[in-house]
Amino acid sequence: MATFVSRSAWGARAPKKTSADIDASRGGVAVHHTGGTRFAAGSHSSCASQVRGIQNHHMDTNQWDDIAYTYLVCVHGYVFEGRGVGIRTAANGTNDSNYRYYAVCGLVGGTSSSYDTVTEQLIDGFRTAIARLRSVGNAAAAITGHKTFLSTECPGGLSRHMSAMEPGSDGGGDPTDPPDPDVPAFPGVLLHYPPVTVHSSARTWQQRMRDRGWNIAVDGAYGEGSRRVCLAFQEEKGLIVDGVVGEKTWYASWTAPVTTAAARGPGPDLAPNWPGVLFTWPPKTVHPGVRTWQQQMRQLGWDVTVNGAYDKRSREACLAFQKQRGLTADGVVGPATWHAAWTSPPTA
C-alpha cells in the first residue's frame, strides 16, 4: 500500500491563500504528469526535493497561490499532499475543470519514445490518492487525463494506465485467484457508491458480510450502508480503504479471519455514523466528530482531552486502543476504529 506524505513532512511552504470553491462530486480526478522530459528520481530520497521544486516554480514563476496539484505520486509509491482535500486546484487548465476535478500528478515524464518507467508502486499510489479523494473529498467516479480539458499531451505515457488507477481494480497486474472452489469468483463488477450499484453480486457480497456478523441489508443494492461496512472491513483487514468492493476486498470477504470487532459490527444502532473524516496527527484534525470520539473514549476509560482537536494524546490513545482491539495500528481514526469505540468494553 502507498505511503502518505503530509505537507509538513516534505517541507511545503505555506500557501499565499486557499479557496474551497470546488465540488468534485460533479467531476472526479484528473491525471497529470510533469512534462515531456523524463523526471522520475532514481532514489526516493530525492522525491521530496522534486516536489518542493515544483511548488517553488508554481508559486514564484507562475505566481500561483500554492503548488497546483491536489496530490503528487512518485514511482516509489509515496503520495505527497499538495493542496489537499477540499481545496480548488490550479492544474487542470480551465475554471470549470479546476472547480469539478481534483488533480493528481505522477512524478514521471518523457516522450512516446523515451518515457519514465511506470512502476506498479506509482499506479498503487494513484489508486490510494483517488480512493482518499473519493472517501474524504467526495470526488465522483470519473478518472480522466489533463488533455480532456486543454490541448496538451499531458498525462503522456500515463494515459494508457488510467484504467489501472481505479481503486479496487488491482490494475489487472496481480490478479488474486480464488484460494479454493468454495470462494465465488470475483464477478468483474466494482461495487461502489455513489451512485448505488445494483447487481446480483452485491447481494452475494452483502450476504457474505452478514454471515460474518456485519450489520448490513441484503438487498442487491450497494448503497451508503454497504459502503460504510466496506470501509470498516477494509481498514480492519489492512486493505486500501476506498469503500469499493474490488477483487482484493471481494476475496478477503471469504478468506480473511472473522474478528471480534467484525462480529459485533458497525451497526447504526450501536454507534453514530462515521463522520467521513480521517482523524490524523500531525497536523491535528479539528472537527466536531473528534469531540464525539474523544468523549466516547473517555467513557471507555482512555486518557484523552475532550476538545475537538485530534492531537498527540488522542493519537497515542488511538494506537493503544487499536492494538487492544486487533485493528490496524496506524493512529488514524477511520471507520473501523470509530465504530469499535462503541462496541468495546471499558479498559480495566
Coordinates of C-alpha atoms in Angstrom, one line a residue:
M1 CA 0.0 0.0 0.0
A2 CA 1.2 3.5 -0.8
T3 CA 2.6 5.8 1.9
F4 CA 1.1 9.2 2.5
V5 CA 3.4 12.2 3.0
S6 CA 1.9 15.3 4.6
R7 CA 2.9 18.8 3.6
S8 CA 4.9 19.3 6.8
A9 CA 6.8 16.1 6.1
W10 CA 8.0 17.2 2.7
G11 CA 8.7 20.8 3.7
A12 CA 5.9 22.6 1.9
R13 CA 5.7 26.4 2.0
A14 CA 2.6 28.0 3.4
P15 CA 0.1 28.8 0.6
K16 CA -0.5 32.5 -0.2
K17 CA -4.2 31.8 0.2
T18 CA -6.6 28.9 -0.4
S19 CA -10.0 28.5 -2.0
A20 CA -12.6 25.9 -1.1
D21 CA -14.6 26.7 -4.3
I22 CA -14.5 23.1 -5.5
D23 CA -17.2 20.5 -6.0
A24 CA -15.5 17.3 -7.2
S25 CA -18.8 15.4 -6.8
R26 CA -19.7 16.8 -10.1
G27 CA -16.5 15.6 -11.8
G28 CA -13.8 13.4 -10.3
V29 CA -10.0 13.3 -10.6
A30 CA -7.7 14.5 -13.4
V31 CA -4.4 12.7 -14.0
H32 CA -1.2 14.7 -14.8
H33 CA 2.5 14.1 -15.5
T34 CA 5.4 16.5 -15.2
G35 CA 6.0 17.1 -18.9
G36 CA 7.9 16.0 -22.0
T37 CA 11.2 15.3 -20.2
R38 CA 12.0 12.2 -18.1
F39 CA 11.6 13.2 -14.4
A40 CA 11.4 10.2 -12.2
A41 CA 14.0 10.1 -9.3
G42 CA 16.2 7.1 -9.1
S43 CA 16.2 7.3 -5.3
H44 CA 13.2 8.2 -3.2
S45 CA 15.4 10.4 -1.1
S46 CA 15.2 13.0 -4.0
C47 CA 11.4 13.0 -4.4
A48 CA 10.6 15.5 -1.6
S49 CA 13.1 17.9 -3.2
Q50 CA 11.4 17.5 -6.5
V51 CA 8.0 18.3 -5.0
R52 CA 9.5 21.4 -3.3
G53 CA 10.9 22.4 -6.7
I54 CA 7.5 22.1 -8.4
Q55 CA 5.9 24.2 -5.6
N56 CA 8.6 26.9 -5.9
H57 CA 8.1 27.1 -9.7
H58 CA 4.3 27.3 -9.3
M59 CA 4.4 30.0 -6.6
D60 CA 7.4 32.0 -7.7
T61 CA 7.4 31.7 -11.5
N62 CA 3.7 31.2 -12.2
Q63 CA 2.7 33.4 -9.3
W64 CA 0.1 30.9 -8.2
D65 CA -1.1 30.6 -4.6
D66 CA 0.4 27.2 -4.0
I67 CA 1.6 24.0 -5.7
A68 CA -1.1 23.4 -8.3
Y69 CA -1.9 19.7 -7.7
T70 CA -4.0 18.1 -5.0
Y71 CA -1.6 15.2 -4.6
L72 CA 1.7 14.1 -6.3
V73 CA 2.8 10.5 -6.6
C74 CA 6.3 9.2 -7.1
V75 CA 7.5 5.9 -8.7
H76 CA 8.4 4.6 -5.3
G77 CA 4.8 4.5 -4.1
Y78 CA 4.6 7.7 -2.0
V79 CA 1.6 10.1 -2.1
F80 CA 2.7 13.7 -1.4
E81 CA 0.0 16.0 -0.1
G82 CA -0.3 19.1 -2.4
R83 CA -3.2 21.5 -2.0
G84 CA -5.1 18.7 -0.3
V85 CA -8.7 17.7 0.0
G86 CA -11.4 20.4 -0.3
I87 CA -9.1 23.0 -2.0
R88 CA -9.6 24.2 -5.5
T89 CA -6.8 23.2 -7.9
A90 CA -4.9 25.3 -10.4
A91 CA -3.7 22.4 -12.6
N92 CA -6.5 21.5 -15.0
G93 CA -6.4 24.4 -17.4
T94 CA -10.0 25.8 -17.1
N95 CA -12.1 27.3 -14.4
D96 CA -14.7 24.6 -14.8
S97 CA -12.2 21.7 -14.6
N98 CA -10.5 23.2 -11.6
Y99 CA -13.9 23.5 -9.9
R100 CA -15.1 20.0 -10.7
Y101 CA -11.9 17.9 -10.6
Y102 CA -9.1 17.3 -8.2
A103 CA -5.6 17.0 -9.8
V104 CA -3.1 14.2 -9.1
C105 CA 0.3 14.4 -10.8
G106 CA 2.7 11.5 -11.3
L107 CA 6.3 12.4 -10.9
V108 CA 7.2 11.0 -14.3
G109 CA 7.6 12.4 -17.8
G110 CA 9.0 11.9 -21.2
T111 CA 8.1 11.3 -24.8
S112 CA 6.4 8.3 -26.5
S113 CA 9.9 7.0 -27.4
S114 CA 11.6 7.8 -24.1
Y115 CA 9.3 7.7 -21.1
D116 CA 10.0 7.0 -17.4
T117 CA 9.1 3.5 -16.2
V118 CA 5.6 3.4 -14.9
T119 CA 6.0 1.3 -11.8
E120 CA 3.3 -0.7 -10.0
Q121 CA 4.2 1.4 -6.9
L122 CA 3.3 4.5 -8.9
I123 CA -0.1 3.1 -10.0
D124 CA -0.8 1.9 -6.5
G125 CA -0.1 5.4 -5.3
F126 CA -2.6 6.8 -7.8
R127 CA -5.2 4.3 -6.5
T128 CA -4.5 5.3 -2.9
A129 CA -4.8 9.0 -3.8
I130 CA -8.0 8.6 -5.8
A131 CA -9.5 6.4 -3.1
R132 CA -8.8 9.1 -0.5
L133 CA -10.3 11.8 -2.7
R134 CA -13.4 9.8 -3.1
S135 CA -13.8 8.7 0.6
V136 CA -12.8 12.0 2.2
G137 CA -13.0 14.6 -0.6
N138 CA -16.4 13.5 -2.1
A139 CA -14.9 13.1 -5.6
A140 CA -17.1 11.4 -8.2
A141 CA -16.1 8.3 -10.1
A142 CA -14.5 9.9 -13.2
I143 CA -10.8 9.5 -13.8
T144 CA -9.6 11.5 -16.8
G145 CA -6.5 13.0 -18.3
H146 CA -5.5 16.6 -18.3
K147 CA -5.8 16.7 -22.1
T148 CA -9.6 16.3 -21.7
F149 CA -9.8 19.9 -20.7
L150 CA -6.9 21.5 -22.6
S151 CA -4.9 21.0 -25.8
T152 CA -1.9 19.2 -24.2
E153 CA -0.1 15.9 -24.3
C154 CA -0.5 15.6 -20.5
P155 CA -0.6 13.0 -19.0
G156 CA 1.6 11.5 -21.6
G157 CA 2.6 7.9 -21.0
L158 CA 0.2 7.7 -18.1
S159 CA -2.8 7.8 -20.4
R160 CA -2.7 4.1 -21.1
H161 CA -2.6 3.3 -17.4
M162 CA -5.6 5.2 -16.2
S163 CA -7.9 2.2 -16.1
A164 CA -5.5 0.6 -13.7
M165 CA -5.7 3.6 -11.4
E166 CA -9.3 2.7 -10.4
P167 CA -9.3 1.9 -6.7
G168 CA -10.0 -1.8 -6.1
S169 CA -9.1 -2.8 -9.7
D170 CA -5.6 -4.0 -8.7
G171 CA -4.7 -2.9 -12.3
G172 CA -5.0 -6.4 -13.6
G173 CA -1.3 -6.9 -12.9
D174 CA -1.5 -9.2 -10.0
P175 CA -4.9 -10.9 -10.0
T176 CA -6.0 -12.7 -6.9
D177 CA -7.2 -16.1 -7.7
P178 CA -9.8 -17.8 -5.5
P179 CA -8.0 -19.9 -2.9
D180 CA -10.4 -22.7 -3.1
P181 CA -13.6 -23.7 -5.1
D182 CA -15.8 -22.6 -2.3
V183 CA -15.0 -19.0 -2.9
P184 CA -17.1 -17.4 -5.7
A185 CA -15.1 -15.9 -8.5
F186 CA -14.8 -12.1 -8.5
P187 CA -17.7 -11.0 -10.8
G188 CA -15.7 -8.3 -12.6
V189 CA -18.1 -5.6 -11.3
L190 CA -16.8 -2.9 -8.9
L191 CA -19.4 -2.3 -6.2
H192 CA -19.3 1.4 -5.3
Y193 CA -21.4 4.2 -4.0
P194 CA -22.4 6.8 -5.1
P195 CA -24.4 6.1 -7.2
V196 CA -26.0 2.9 -5.9
T197 CA -24.6 -0.2 -7.7
V198 CA -27.5 -2.6 -8.3
H199 CA -26.1 -6.1 -9.3
S200 CA -26.6 -9.7 -8.3
S201 CA -23.0 -9.7 -7.0
A202 CA -23.9 -7.0 -4.5
R203 CA -26.4 -9.4 -2.9
T204 CA -23.8 -12.2 -2.8
W205 CA -21.3 -9.9 -1.1
Q206 CA -23.8 -8.5 1.3
Q207 CA -25.0 -12.0 2.4
R208 CA -21.4 -13.0 2.9
M209 CA -20.7 -9.9 5.1
R210 CA -23.9 -10.6 7.0
D211 CA -22.8 -14.2 7.6
R212 CA -19.6 -12.8 9.0
G213 CA -21.6 -10.8 11.6
W214 CA -21.8 -7.3 10.0
N215 CA -25.0 -5.3 10.3
I216 CA -25.9 -5.0 6.6
A217 CA -29.0 -5.2 4.5
V218 CA -29.1 -8.0 1.9
D219 CA -31.0 -6.3 -1.0
G220 CA -28.6 -6.4 -4.0
A221 CA -28.2 -2.6 -3.9
Y222 CA -24.8 -1.4 -2.8
G223 CA -25.6 2.0 -1.2
E224 CA -24.5 4.1 1.8
G225 CA -24.9 1.3 4.4
S226 CA -22.9 -1.2 2.3
R227 CA -20.2 1.3 1.7
R228 CA -19.9 2.0 5.4
V229 CA -19.4 -1.7 6.2
C230 CA -16.9 -2.0 3.3
L231 CA -14.8 0.9 4.6
A232 CA -14.7 -0.5 8.1
F233 CA -13.9 -4.0 6.8
Q234 CA -11.1 -2.7 4.6
E235 CA -9.5 -0.7 7.4
E236 CA -9.7 -3.7 9.7
K237 CA -8.0 -6.0 7.2
G238 CA -5.3 -3.6 6.1
L239 CA -6.7 -3.2 2.5
I240 CA -6.9 0.1 0.6
V241 CA -9.7 2.0 2.3
D242 CA -11.8 3.3 -0.6
G243 CA -15.2 1.8 0.0
V244 CA -15.1 -0.1 -3.3
V245 CA -15.6 -3.8 -3.4
G246 CA -12.9 -4.8 -5.9
E247 CA -11.0 -8.0 -6.4
K248 CA -9.0 -8.0 -3.2
T249 CA -11.8 -6.9 -0.9
W250 CA -14.1 -9.5 -2.5
Y251 CA -11.8 -12.4 -1.8
A252 CA -10.9 -11.1 1.7
S253 CA -14.6 -11.2 2.5
W254 CA -14.3 -15.0 2.1
T255 CA -10.8 -15.7 3.2
A256 CA -9.8 -13.2 6.0
P257 CA -10.5 -14.5 9.5
V258 CA -13.5 -13.2 11.3
T259 CA -12.5 -11.0 14.3
T260 CA -14.5 -10.0 17.3
A261 CA -14.7 -6.4 16.1
A262 CA -16.3 -7.5 12.8
A263 CA -18.7 -9.9 14.6
R264 CA -20.1 -7.0 16.7
G265 CA -20.3 -4.9 13.5
P266 CA -20.6 -1.2 12.9
G267 CA -24.3 -1.1 13.1
P268 CA -26.1 2.3 13.3
D269 CA -27.9 1.1 16.4
L270 CA -24.5 0.7 18.2
A271 CA -22.6 3.8 17.1
P272 CA -23.2 7.2 15.4
N273 CA -22.4 7.3 11.8
W274 CA -18.7 7.7 11.0
P275 CA -18.3 11.4 10.1
G276 CA -16.4 10.7 6.9
V277 CA -13.2 12.4 8.0
L278 CA -10.0 10.6 8.9
F279 CA -8.6 11.9 12.3
T280 CA -4.9 12.2 12.0
W281 CA -1.9 13.8 13.8
P282 CA 0.3 15.7 12.8
P283 CA -1.1 18.1 11.8
K284 CA -4.0 17.8 14.2
T285 CA -7.5 17.3 12.8
V286 CA -10.1 19.7 14.2
H287 CA -13.7 18.5 13.6
P288 CA -16.9 18.1 15.6
G289 CA -16.6 14.4 15.2
V290 CA -13.3 14.4 17.1
R291 CA -15.1 15.6 20.2
T292 CA -17.7 12.9 19.8
W293 CA -15.0 10.2 19.6
Q294 CA -12.9 11.7 22.4
Q295 CA -16.0 11.8 24.7
Q296 CA -16.7 8.1 23.9
M297 CA -13.1 7.1 24.6
R298 CA -13.1 8.9 27.9
Q299 CA -16.2 6.9 28.9
L300 CA -14.3 3.8 28.0
G301 CA -11.6 4.9 30.4
W302 CA -9.0 6.3 28.0
D303 CA -6.9 9.3 28.9
V304 CA -7.9 11.9 26.2
T305 CA -8.8 15.5 26.4
V306 CA -12.3 16.3 25.0
N307 CA -11.5 19.4 23.0
G308 CA -12.5 18.5 19.4
A309 CA -8.8 18.6 18.3
Y310 CA -7.1 15.2 17.4
D311 CA -3.8 15.8 19.0
K312 CA -0.8 13.8 20.1
R313 CA -2.5 12.5 23.2
S314 CA -5.5 11.4 21.1
R315 CA -3.3 9.6 18.7
E316 CA -1.4 7.8 21.5
A317 CA -4.8 6.6 22.9
C318 CA -5.9 5.6 19.4
L319 CA -2.8 3.5 18.8
A320 CA -3.2 1.7 22.1
F321 CA -6.9 1.1 21.5
Q322 CA -6.3 -0.2 18.0
K323 CA -3.7 -2.7 19.3
Q324 CA -6.1 -3.8 22.1
R325 CA -8.9 -4.4 19.6
G326 CA -6.8 -6.1 16.9
L327 CA -7.3 -3.3 14.4
T328 CA -4.6 -1.8 12.1
A329 CA -2.4 0.2 14.5
D330 CA -1.8 3.3 12.5
G331 CA -3.1 6.0 14.9
V332 CA -5.7 7.1 12.4
V333 CA -9.4 7.1 13.4
G334 CA -11.1 5.7 10.3
P335 CA -14.5 3.9 10.1
A336 CA -13.4 0.6 11.9
T337 CA -11.7 2.4 14.8
W338 CA -14.7 4.8 15.1
H339 CA -17.2 2.0 15.3
A340 CA -15.0 -0.1 17.6
A341 CA -15.2 2.7 20.2
W342 CA -18.9 2.0 20.7
T343 CA -18.6 -1.8 20.6
S344 CA -15.6 -2.3 23.1
P345 CA -15.8 -2.8 26.8
P346 CA -14.2 -0.1 29.1
T347 CA -10.5 -0.7 29.8
A348 CA -9.5 -2.1 33.2

